[in-house]
XYZ file of C-alpha atoms in Angstrom:
715
model
C 1.595 -71.702 -6.682
C 4.518 -71.649 -9.109
C 2.117 -71.714 -12.037
C 0.221 -68.797 -10.490
C 3.409 -66.686 -10.237
C 4.240 -67.596 -13.823
C 0.720 -66.589 -14.875
C 1.014 -63.062 -13.369
C 4.569 -62.819 -14.764
C 5.910 -61.360 -11.511
C 9.599 -61.017 -12.393
C 11.765 -58.132 -11.118
C 15.412 -57.763 -12.089
C 17.818 -55.238 -10.560
C 18.749 -52.633 -11.524
C 15.282 -51.665 -12.717
C 15.263 -50.537 -16.354
C 11.562 -50.051 -17.016
C 10.945 -46.272 -17.453
C 7.638 -46.407 -15.581
C 9.146 -47.911 -12.457
C 12.266 -45.740 -12.663
C 10.178 -42.585 -12.684
C 7.909 -43.928 -9.918
C 10.870 -44.712 -7.632
C 12.433 -41.320 -8.284
C 9.158 -39.632 -7.314
C 8.991 -41.752 -4.156
C 12.513 -40.629 -3.257
C 11.667 -36.982 -3.924
C 8.561 -37.349 -1.765
C 9.859 -39.292 1.231
C 13.601 -38.561 1.478
C 13.115 -35.006 2.801
C 10.318 -36.130 5.148
C 12.388 -38.910 6.711
C 15.655 -37.001 6.966
C 13.970 -33.875 8.311
C 13.396 -35.803 11.531
C 17.175 -36.199 11.746
C 17.609 -32.493 10.946
C 19.478 -33.355 7.768
C 18.989 -30.777 4.960
C 16.697 -31.848 2.106
C 19.492 -31.587 -0.430
C 21.667 -34.066 1.442
C 18.674 -36.370 1.660
C 18.429 -36.437 -2.132
C 22.143 -37.093 -2.563
C 22.193 -39.859 0.067
C 19.076 -41.404 -1.474
C 20.863 -41.478 -4.822
C 23.831 -43.186 -3.172
C 21.575 -45.867 -1.637
C 19.639 -46.732 -4.817
C 22.605 -46.372 -7.190
C 24.957 -49.016 -8.509
C 27.376 -48.429 -5.616
C 24.561 -48.881 -3.088
C 21.774 -51.473 -3.388
C 21.833 -51.245 -7.193
C 18.087 -50.608 -7.413
C 18.368 -48.067 -10.229
C 20.908 -47.679 -13.001
C 22.125 -44.199 -13.878
C 20.617 -44.296 -17.343
C 20.119 -41.574 -19.932
C 17.140 -40.136 -18.047
C 19.412 -39.176 -15.145
C 21.879 -37.622 -17.543
C 19.097 -35.665 -19.266
C 17.243 -34.531 -16.151
C 20.548 -34.040 -14.334
C 21.708 -31.570 -16.948
C 18.325 -29.849 -16.921
C 18.497 -29.601 -13.115
C 22.009 -28.188 -13.212
C 21.017 -25.534 -15.722
C 17.896 -24.849 -13.680
C 19.932 -24.144 -10.531
C 22.078 -21.619 -12.382
C 19.056 -20.128 -14.155
C 17.119 -19.652 -10.899
C 20.214 -18.108 -9.312
C 20.273 -15.471 -12.047
C 16.499 -15.053 -12.022
C 16.240 -14.636 -8.243
C 19.033 -12.084 -8.089
C 17.919 -8.551 -7.326
C 19.653 -6.663 -10.133
C 19.613 -3.328 -8.320
C 21.206 -4.918 -5.252
C 23.662 -6.760 -7.494
C 24.826 -3.516 -9.096
C 25.689 -2.179 -5.671
C 27.661 -5.325 -4.748
C 29.078 -6.313 -8.152
C 32.593 -5.348 -7.063
C 32.255 -7.445 -3.905
C 30.980 -10.376 -6.003
C 33.920 -10.013 -8.391
C 36.387 -9.908 -5.483
C 34.867 -13.035 -3.897
C 34.859 -14.811 -7.272
C 38.512 -13.981 -7.934
C 39.599 -14.937 -4.403
C 37.552 -18.147 -4.515
C 39.439 -19.018 -7.694
C 42.947 -17.842 -6.764
C 43.269 -19.316 -3.249
C 42.085 -22.882 -4.029
C 44.045 -22.835 -7.307
C 47.271 -21.617 -5.707
C 47.087 -23.918 -2.682
C 45.937 -26.785 -4.911
C 48.812 -26.535 -7.391
C 51.355 -26.585 -4.553
C 49.791 -29.555 -2.751
C 49.292 -31.516 -5.995
C 52.938 -31.041 -6.959
C 54.515 -31.702 -3.545
C 52.071 -33.933 -1.652
C 50.510 -35.973 -4.459
C 53.513 -35.892 -6.861
C 51.457 -35.088 -9.955
C 52.761 -33.335 -13.063
C 52.223 -29.641 -13.713
C 49.319 -29.944 -16.162
C 47.573 -32.535 -13.981
C 48.119 -30.329 -10.930
C 46.662 -27.258 -12.644
C 43.560 -29.119 -13.872
C 43.027 -30.757 -10.478
C 43.502 -27.432 -8.680
C 40.958 -25.767 -10.968
C 38.464 -28.372 -9.744
C 38.996 -27.129 -6.179
C 38.278 -23.597 -7.356
C 34.933 -24.317 -9.011
C 31.702 -24.629 -7.071
C 28.025 -25.279 -7.695
C 25.091 -23.552 -5.973
C 23.780 -26.820 -4.577
C 22.544 -25.058 -1.437
C 20.783 -22.228 -3.252
C 17.311 -23.823 -2.863
C 17.850 -23.546 0.909
C 18.077 -19.739 0.825
C 14.999 -19.637 -1.423
C 13.095 -21.783 1.074
C 14.001 -19.403 3.918
C 13.180 -16.373 1.761
C 16.589 -14.689 2.165
C 17.704 -14.797 -1.473
C 17.659 -10.959 -1.389
C 20.439 -10.896 1.256
C 23.625 -9.225 0.027
C 25.805 -12.174 1.083
C 23.680 -14.437 -1.132
C 23.943 -12.015 -4.062
C 27.717 -11.800 -3.583
C 28.024 -15.602 -3.521
C 25.837 -15.989 -6.624
C 27.754 -13.320 -8.538
C 31.049 -14.823 -7.368
C 29.935 -18.218 -8.680
C 29.650 -16.828 -12.204
C 33.173 -15.356 -11.993
C 34.763 -18.447 -10.435
C 33.131 -20.995 -12.721
C 33.920 -18.936 -15.816
C 37.630 -18.880 -14.912
C 37.548 -22.596 -14.075
C 35.900 -23.476 -17.363
C 38.454 -21.361 -19.239
C 41.238 -23.404 -17.641
C 39.399 -26.604 -18.561
C 38.909 -25.439 -22.160
C 42.598 -24.594 -22.539
C 43.833 -27.909 -21.129
C 41.327 -29.871 -23.204
C 42.493 -27.956 -26.287
C 46.115 -28.913 -25.598
C 45.276 -32.586 -26.055
C 42.942 -32.456 -29.044
C 44.103 -33.446 -32.498
C 44.674 -29.869 -33.668
C 46.442 -28.874 -30.481
C 46.248 -25.395 -29.042
C 47.108 -22.480 -31.301
C 48.732 -19.222 -30.275
C 45.421 -17.435 -30.746
C 43.366 -19.973 -28.758
C 43.095 -17.820 -25.659
C 42.235 -14.719 -27.627
C 39.562 -16.416 -29.718
C 38.011 -18.138 -26.705
C 37.735 -14.891 -24.745
C 36.409 -13.038 -27.802
C 33.763 -15.728 -28.424
C 32.625 -15.687 -24.784
C 32.413 -11.886 -24.664
C 30.619 -11.594 -28.018
C 28.106 -14.326 -27.167
C 27.460 -12.816 -23.733
C 26.749 -9.431 -25.323
C 24.445 -11.063 -27.889
C 22.505 -12.871 -25.144
C 22.252 -9.770 -22.973
C 21.085 -7.626 -25.890
C 18.707 -9.951 -27.773
C 17.109 -12.121 -25.071
C 15.354 -9.248 -23.195
C 13.976 -7.828 -26.440
C 12.725 -11.212 -27.632
C 11.227 -11.857 -24.183
C 9.498 -8.476 -23.984
C 8.021 -8.967 -27.465
C 6.795 -12.453 -26.568
C 5.250 -11.533 -23.196
C 3.309 -8.664 -24.737
C 1.638 -10.956 -27.257
C 1.142 -14.152 -25.293
C -0.248 -14.119 -21.762
C -0.967 -17.832 -21.287
C 1.104 -19.124 -18.345
C 1.920 -22.458 -19.993
C 3.111 -20.817 -23.207
C 5.247 -18.357 -21.244
C 6.749 -21.170 -19.157
C 7.774 -23.151 -22.251
C 9.203 -20.024 -23.837
C 11.375 -19.284 -20.801
C 12.702 -22.863 -20.726
C 13.501 -22.625 -24.427
C 15.478 -19.428 -23.825
C 17.418 -21.051 -20.986
C 18.492 -23.994 -23.117
C 19.189 -21.758 -26.099
C 21.626 -19.777 -23.961
C 23.203 -22.967 -22.584
C 23.444 -24.538 -26.027
C 25.095 -21.473 -27.559
C 27.721 -21.488 -24.795
C 28.476 -25.146 -25.467
C 28.870 -24.380 -29.186
C 31.796 -22.062 -28.480
C 33.499 -24.537 -26.146
C 32.218 -23.366 -22.736
C 29.957 -25.145 -20.288
C 26.227 -24.459 -20.652
C 25.832 -23.390 -17.023
C 27.258 -19.969 -17.906
C 24.628 -19.502 -20.641
C 21.831 -20.608 -18.293
C 23.014 -18.131 -15.654
C 23.126 -15.298 -18.206
C 19.615 -16.191 -19.400
C 18.380 -15.877 -15.814
C 20.055 -12.479 -15.416
C 18.648 -10.957 -18.605
C 15.117 -12.353 -18.126
C 15.133 -11.178 -14.511
C 13.301 -7.913 -15.230
C 10.564 -9.583 -17.265
C 9.613 -12.079 -14.538
C 8.638 -10.314 -11.278
C 9.377 -12.317 -8.149
C 5.702 -12.335 -7.155
C 4.319 -13.283 -10.560
C 2.545 -16.581 -11.379
C 5.267 -17.383 -13.939
C 7.990 -17.079 -11.300
C 6.037 -19.356 -8.984
C 5.659 -21.955 -11.748
C 9.359 -21.852 -12.601
C 10.393 -22.361 -8.969
C 7.799 -25.077 -8.418
C 8.791 -27.229 -11.389
C 12.499 -26.817 -10.672
C 12.298 -27.612 -6.966
C 9.761 -30.411 -7.426
C 11.406 -32.316 -10.289
C 14.467 -31.064 -12.174
C 16.740 -30.132 -9.253
C 15.932 -33.271 -7.161
C 16.598 -35.417 -10.247
C 20.009 -33.773 -10.597
C 20.840 -34.292 -6.900
C 19.816 -37.957 -6.991
C 22.006 -38.413 -10.064
C 24.965 -36.874 -8.220
C 24.401 -39.283 -5.330
C 24.409 -42.262 -7.711
C 27.958 -41.347 -8.785
C 29.282 -41.672 -5.254
C 31.209 -44.906 -4.639
C 31.505 -45.630 -0.924
C 33.922 -48.449 -1.704
C 36.695 -45.864 -2.005
C 36.681 -45.769 1.789
C 37.716 -49.415 2.023
C 40.971 -50.755 0.657
C 41.925 -47.794 -1.542
C 44.552 -45.958 0.472
C 45.689 -43.816 -2.464
C 42.135 -42.762 -3.197
C 41.601 -41.823 0.456
C 44.842 -39.816 0.475
C 43.930 -37.999 -2.738
C 40.376 -37.392 -1.505
C 41.646 -36.078 1.848
C 43.963 -33.569 0.194
C 41.248 -32.499 -2.248
C 38.654 -31.988 0.496
C 40.969 -30.036 2.809
C 42.299 -27.789 0.040
C 38.829 -27.106 -1.419
C 37.245 -26.237 1.932
C 40.274 -24.257 3.167
C 40.564 -22.242 -0.050
C 36.868 -21.305 -0.058
C 36.917 -20.395 3.631
C 39.953 -18.133 3.189
C 38.274 -16.431 0.215
C 35.104 -15.794 2.255
C 37.110 -14.602 5.257
C 39.222 -12.185 3.224
C 36.096 -10.810 1.472
C 34.431 -10.312 4.845
C 37.450 -8.426 6.226
C 37.894 -6.251 3.129
C 34.293 -5.019 3.194
C 33.643 -5.113 6.946
C 30.857 -7.671 6.730
C 29.346 -9.677 9.582
C 30.505 -13.161 10.580
C 27.054 -14.530 9.687
C 27.431 -13.151 6.155
C 30.841 -14.851 5.862
C 29.237 -18.105 6.959
C 26.527 -17.711 4.324
C 29.056 -16.955 1.563
C 31.195 -19.925 2.582
C 28.208 -22.247 2.761
C 27.036 -21.331 -0.727
C 30.471 -21.358 -2.344
C 32.074 -24.604 -1.176
C 29.854 -27.287 -2.771
C 31.571 -29.113 -5.639
C 29.434 -30.777 -8.313
C 28.814 -29.407 -11.786
C 32.070 -27.922 -13.078
C 34.015 -30.367 -10.897
C 32.327 -33.341 -12.566
C 32.886 -31.794 -15.980
C 36.593 -31.256 -15.278
C 37.252 -34.713 -13.838
C 35.468 -36.476 -16.699
C 37.390 -34.464 -19.287
C 40.680 -35.169 -17.515
C 39.829 -38.860 -17.024
C 39.126 -39.309 -20.749
C 42.357 -37.596 -21.876
C 45.101 -40.112 -22.653
C 48.625 -38.686 -22.460
C 51.419 -39.666 -24.904
C 52.804 -42.104 -22.293
C 49.480 -43.982 -22.278
C 48.371 -42.787 -18.831
C 45.197 -40.843 -18.110
C 45.594 -37.177 -17.285
C 43.461 -37.733 -14.169
C 43.669 -41.319 -12.892
C 41.105 -43.448 -11.052
C 42.330 -42.222 -7.663
C 41.383 -38.679 -8.654
C 38.051 -39.882 -10.057
C 37.194 -41.687 -6.818
C 38.524 -38.803 -4.742
C 36.340 -36.402 -6.706
C 33.236 -38.389 -5.859
C 34.107 -38.267 -2.166
C 34.906 -34.554 -2.526
C 31.448 -33.962 -3.972
C 29.776 -35.853 -1.125
C 31.656 -34.095 1.675
C 31.461 -30.572 0.237
C 27.763 -30.924 -0.547
C 27.104 -32.079 3.032
C 29.201 -29.260 4.523
C 27.661 -26.680 2.191
C 24.108 -27.737 3.002
C 24.601 -27.826 6.773
C 26.407 -24.484 6.935
C 23.943 -22.752 4.602
C 20.952 -24.190 6.483
C 22.378 -22.985 9.789
C 23.229 -19.501 8.512
C 19.999 -19.070 6.531
C 17.899 -19.992 9.558
C 19.679 -17.413 11.718
C 19.356 -14.698 9.069
C 15.636 -15.437 8.641
C 15.066 -15.349 12.409
C 16.939 -12.069 12.829
C 14.932 -10.508 9.982
C 11.681 -11.665 11.557
C 12.687 -10.110 14.892
C 13.728 -6.872 13.174
C 10.421 -6.601 11.315
C 8.555 -7.279 14.534
C 10.451 -4.513 16.307
C 9.746 -2.060 13.496
C 6.032 -2.719 13.808
C 5.200 -2.515 10.144
C 2.167 -0.463 9.280
C -0.520 -2.733 7.943
C -1.691 -2.222 4.390
C -4.510 -3.729 2.365
C -5.353 -3.197 -1.288
C -8.951 -3.404 -2.482
C -9.332 -4.396 -6.152
C -12.827 -4.176 -7.683
C -12.890 -6.749 -10.520
C -16.047 -5.894 -12.428
C -14.368 -5.861 -15.858
C -12.865 -9.256 -16.888
C -10.757 -7.535 -19.578
C -8.772 -5.482 -17.049
C -8.757 -8.034 -14.222
C -5.391 -9.670 -15.023
C -3.511 -6.398 -15.177
C -5.149 -4.946 -12.074
C -4.098 -8.060 -10.169
C -0.625 -7.843 -11.694
C -0.279 -4.274 -10.438
C -1.558 -5.176 -6.965
C 1.001 -7.962 -6.620
C 3.991 -5.786 -7.525
C 3.062 -2.863 -5.224
C 2.064 -4.926 -2.172
C 4.424 -5.636 0.721
C 5.612 -9.233 0.280
C 6.237 -9.593 4.004
C 2.571 -9.035 4.856
C -0.104 -11.649 4.277
C -3.806 -11.186 3.599
C -3.241 -7.722 2.166
C -5.193 -8.189 -1.071
C -8.998 -8.107 -1.325
C -10.820 -8.694 -4.627
C -14.355 -7.308 -4.733
C -17.387 -7.811 -6.907
C -20.387 -5.554 -6.248
C -23.816 -6.544 -7.567
C -26.636 -4.071 -8.061
C -29.820 -5.210 -6.385
C -31.957 -5.184 -9.528
C -33.681 -7.536 -11.950
C -30.384 -8.488 -13.607
C -28.661 -9.363 -10.333
C -28.528 -13.149 -10.956
C -26.638 -12.696 -14.218
C -24.301 -10.165 -12.577
C -23.662 -12.560 -9.711
C -22.616 -15.366 -12.079
C -20.332 -13.027 -14.025
C -18.854 -11.629 -10.825
C -18.235 -15.073 -9.380
C -16.202 -16.001 -12.455
C -14.173 -12.799 -12.116
C -13.444 -13.507 -8.446
C -12.434 -17.080 -9.263
C -10.047 -15.784 -11.931
C -8.559 -13.276 -9.478
C -8.094 -16.020 -6.866
C -6.444 -18.234 -9.472
C -3.960 -15.502 -10.424
C -3.064 -14.873 -6.783
C -2.788 -18.572 -5.918
C -0.473 -19.239 -8.861
C 1.920 -16.670 -7.370
C 1.516 -18.084 -3.823
C -0.236 -14.889 -2.721
C -3.216 -15.004 -0.381
C -6.308 -13.208 -1.679
C -9.597 -12.550 0.064
C -12.605 -12.478 -2.271
C -15.764 -10.536 -1.442
C -19.050 -10.565 -3.330
C -21.801 -8.273 -2.080
C -25.144 -6.775 -3.058
C -25.534 -3.003 -2.772
C -27.643 -0.152 -4.092
C -24.815 0.966 -6.368
C -21.199 0.051 -7.148
C -19.655 3.059 -5.397
C -21.287 2.473 -2.023
C -20.416 -1.212 -2.282
C -16.749 -0.348 -2.741
C -16.776 2.207 0.076
C -18.511 -0.118 2.532
C -16.176 -3.000 1.692
C -13.138 -0.736 2.099
C -14.255 0.200 5.610
C -15.236 -3.337 6.605
C -11.876 -4.783 5.445
C -9.755 -1.840 6.646
C -8.428 -1.199 3.137
C -5.643 1.375 2.817
C -5.614 1.682 -0.987
C -8.022 1.064 -3.863
C -6.973 -0.045 -7.354
C -9.525 0.376 -10.138
C -9.465 0.423 -13.915
C -9.861 3.650 -15.879
C -13.397 4.205 -17.116
C -14.013 3.433 -20.791
C -16.078 6.191 -22.390
C -19.207 4.704 -23.924
C -20.355 7.893 -25.684
C -19.272 11.442 -26.470
C -21.258 12.901 -23.594
C -19.808 10.389 -21.143
C -17.277 11.866 -18.679
C -13.603 10.849 -18.647
C -13.670 9.246 -15.196
C -17.264 8.087 -15.210
C -19.729 8.518 -12.359
C -18.344 5.567 -10.397
C -14.792 6.943 -10.119
C -15.932 10.502 -9.494
C -18.246 9.404 -6.675
C -15.539 7.137 -5.274
C -13.018 9.993 -5.075
C -15.606 12.158 -3.309
C -16.566 9.387 -0.913
C -13.138 8.335 0.393
C -9.808 9.859 1.344
C -7.958 6.579 0.824
C -5.258 6.351 -1.830
C -6.891 5.525 -5.169
C -4.965 4.215 -8.195
C -6.894 4.561 -11.459
C -5.018 2.593 -14.122
C -5.096 1.705 -17.798
C -2.493 -0.757 -19.054
C -2.010 -1.243 -22.784
C 0.735 -3.847 -22.261
C 1.351 -6.445 -19.506
C 2.740 -4.938 -16.312
C 5.925 -7.043 -16.386
C 6.961 -5.660 -19.804
C 7.131 -2.010 -18.696
C 10.585 -0.481 -19.153
C 10.171 2.834 -17.338
C 7.805 4.584 -14.925
C 7.454 8.320 -15.528
C 5.932 10.191 -12.587
C 4.481 13.703 -12.847
C 4.177 15.271 -9.391
C 2.377 18.571 -8.671
C 3.867 21.318 -6.460
C 3.240 20.957 -2.697
C 2.607 17.204 -3.077
C 5.040 16.704 -0.178
C 2.478 18.248 2.198
C -0.176 15.621 1.479
C -0.762 12.955 4.110
C -0.158 10.094 1.643
C 3.070 11.491 0.136
C 5.371 8.794 1.498
C 2.925 5.967 0.810
C 2.749 6.445 -2.951
C 6.534 6.842 -3.186
C 6.957 3.511 -1.372
C 4.471 1.801 -3.692
C 6.166 3.125 -6.833
C 9.596 2.113 -5.483
C 8.331 -1.424 -4.855
C 6.943 -1.524 -8.364
C 10.248 -0.316 -9.791
C 12.208 -2.937 -7.831
C 9.920 -5.783 -8.834
C 9.938 -4.841 -12.516
C 13.572 -3.714 -12.641
C 12.625 -0.453 -14.387
C 13.666 3.154 -13.785
C 11.564 5.761 -11.942
C 11.724 9.123 -13.729
C 10.275 11.962 -11.628
C 9.093 15.318 -13.006
C 8.307 17.818 -10.250
C 8.885 21.276 -8.817
C 12.492 21.656 -7.501
C 11.341 21.796 -3.873
C 9.153 18.717 -4.268
C 11.981 16.893 -6.071
C 14.204 17.553 -3.057
C 11.751 15.789 -0.733
C 11.316 12.857 -3.133
C 15.043 12.440 -3.723
C 15.888 12.706 -0.027
C 13.376 10.051 0.987
C 14.375 7.598 -1.761
C 18.092 7.960 -1.037
C 17.422 7.283 2.634
C 14.941 4.399 2.360
C 15.174 2.996 -1.197
C 18.653 3.904 -2.401
C 18.906 0.825 -4.654
C 15.966 1.917 -6.824
C 16.932 3.276 -10.251
C 15.806 6.906 -10.353
C 16.050 9.986 -12.510
C 14.911 13.505 -11.618
C 13.879 16.394 -13.841
C 12.446 19.755 -12.847
C 8.914 20.735 -13.821
C 8.601 24.351 -12.742
C 4.916 24.791 -13.537
C 2.178 22.168 -13.673
C 0.933 23.855 -16.838
C 4.130 22.554 -18.485
C 2.898 18.968 -18.117
C 2.789 18.523 -21.902
C 6.601 18.712 -21.954
C 6.499 15.090 -20.809
C 4.835 13.929 -24.039
C 8.214 13.493 -25.710
C 9.465 11.367 -22.799
C 6.683 8.770 -22.685
C 7.009 5.775 -25.012
C 4.653 2.887 -25.671
C 6.397 0.618 -23.139
C 6.420 3.263 -20.391
C 3.888 3.871 -17.627
C 2.888 7.479 -17.023
C 1.903 8.104 -13.408
C 0.141 11.416 -12.779
C -0.027 12.234 -9.071
C -3.204 14.278 -8.737
C -5.242 15.340 -5.709
C -8.818 15.956 -4.684
C -10.404 19.378 -4.940
C -9.591 21.534 -1.929
C -6.426 19.689 -0.853
C -3.095 21.481 -0.408
C -1.570 20.315 -3.701
C -4.737 20.816 -5.720
C -4.268 22.916 -8.842
C -6.914 24.258 -11.177
C -4.865 22.756 -14.015
C -6.093 19.326 -12.860
C -9.412 20.182 -14.519
C -7.661 19.904 -17.888
C -6.129 16.493 -17.153
C -8.908 14.433 -18.802
C -8.575 16.404 -22.037
C -4.777 16.275 -22.001
C -4.660 12.540 -21.336
C -7.236 11.787 -24.009
C -5.435 13.937 -26.569
C -1.743 13.432 -25.847
C -1.445 10.151 -23.894
C -4.183 8.046 -25.418
C -1.661 5.457 -26.665
C 0.171 5.103 -23.352
C -0.323 3.072 -20.215
C -1.340 5.471 -17.476
C -2.003 5.657 -13.737
C -3.855 8.520 -12.089
C -2.903 8.435 -8.427
C -4.891 10.222 -5.727
C -2.913 10.156 -2.437
C -4.258 9.559 1.047
C -5.808 12.469 2.873
C -6.618 12.746 6.551
C -10.142 12.784 7.839
C -13.402 11.482 6.451
C -15.391 13.063 3.588
C -18.602 12.757 5.565
C -17.108 14.867 8.360
C -15.140 17.330 6.214
C -15.935 20.987 5.677
C -17.777 21.899 2.511
C -15.765 22.069 -0.674
C -17.633 25.278 -1.388
C -15.670 26.993 1.403
C -12.029 26.674 0.289
C -10.799 28.844 3.138
C -12.315 26.562 5.780
C -10.856 23.516 4.039
C -7.441 25.134 3.885
C -7.581 25.936 7.593
C -8.211 22.270 8.382
C -5.370 21.131 6.132
C -2.915 23.618 7.616
C -3.884 22.397 11.034
C -3.066 18.846 10.008
C 0.141 19.710 8.204
C 1.917 22.418 10.089
C 0.568 22.332 13.601
C -1.616 24.114 16.070
C 0.461 27.303 16.299
C 0.417 27.908 12.558
C -3.329 27.238 12.442
C -3.964 29.896 15.084
C -1.688 32.366 13.310
C -3.425 31.779 9.973
C -6.875 32.193 11.543
C -5.911 35.395 13.327
C -4.255 36.886 10.248
C -7.296 36.191 8.091
């Protein structure tokens, strides 16, 4: 038997050092820790940290905290900050930036002030040691941020305030750390140290905020492969982090800035965003959390009275300071108690900057031979990290669950109107951008609201068409699945494409249709093509006819030309909502050109329902002046022309010149021709040849029975 064991060379030594087995065990932890601890109602994040404690050198010593944990740990830390910036709704953030700054300043001042006093009088430390230790209380890491993502409440203003406050607090903490570290280097700290450090941070931040979006927009326009885009984004994150480290700051600030500036180029419902979240939550962030757990030494609880005393003071001061900051912010701005709980939960976890500060202080040797931060502080810091991470996770989980439940109840009470977009995908060249548009205008809170359609003519070439159509539907499903969006695919035979689209729209209760703009095959070919013209005659649903020359996510502005009396159309509100969603997802400005009266309706509705959307309004007295817009539309803009069907209230004879004007003046621009909803059914409508009868019907719908009778009598 002994010889047999020797023959298979079955020899395991702890801690395990073989990279294969290290990675396997880490994956096992990532897989099973959340599953097991979920039964105990322990947050997933705590499960990772506790798992790291168990397998680390202070637990059962199964794994050593080797260079892989340092590498992936740093990647995970940067990833948390990057996702925090990327997930932030920039329009919401602009409205709460003052609140975020106030929370960040208070979350720095209160723990720092209380900490300096307790360190001097309760722990008997020197002034410099007390300041550095107190700055550790002030810093915090968004350990619990994945929880709010999981519950889908990352848009909540309390979350945005906490995320913005983190950037302020950690920046101030890292400035304190940089100054103290500079005092003990060989060159010492010069009189201009503060000035130069602030100047370098400001200049680098401006460089990142100016150059990164332009580089990103250029890259995304030329390369559409998801893998290439993913690698590019990661490279930009680490470039930002690395540049911050070059000037003496921690890389987390650069990673956060990279997330903020790339925010507009990566819509929240895009495949790229889904890939970024997936990789981070599946690998990088768990690796970081396990590494944090491996630092925790439970032995400090036994036989180290000084360490327990130091840890107790640190924990109380850190939690108390963060709670006071959240409470004061809540009272200043009249926020709800649940929002205070969410801000406190997100802002009290200590990990990243705290570890950086304690390691810097531990490695600094003072002139008297003692360490600036001794072993008691080091051990106390580890316990501080454990306790604050546990408290942060539990409080955030509790608050996030309540916020999510209240939102679900509110949406249920509102009784959201169902919507469904039908996307014919006959042309593989336009498929990606049609799907991209559908995903940024859809309501994220509704499921099963996208239908991709392929219609096959019942002719001799139908087999070949079916194969081509199947590939297009598979591609559409792949795009939707990569963004975690449900898509229904329909393939059907019909006499012609138009009737296939109309029948499918009725069968699937579609509320809008998105199709590509017809490509003229010859001089005699019409601008819209027979398919689009017949489709507009055959349905009163909202139809978006689009041509994108650049990817949807790289648009910088949406310019909307609206005809007079558009406010009287049945689908007026619907298309405004869709364009506002698109603007929010892409982070670009909506610039409306319309008659003064129509502008008043548009502005009033947006200020009431979508006040956070960036908007600009300009009068267009006469629809014949449409060509004035030519100087406003650039290559990276989308021109939306709100048109209408013949005989409707807002119809203008000038619409007949639209094809010529677009072909001549806007041929090098991305464009959307939008035909709003109308009431009724074309098959039951009065003849277009009798405009007066059509007008009577529309007035009846719009103004009411009394006005209809008056109009009929007067005529």
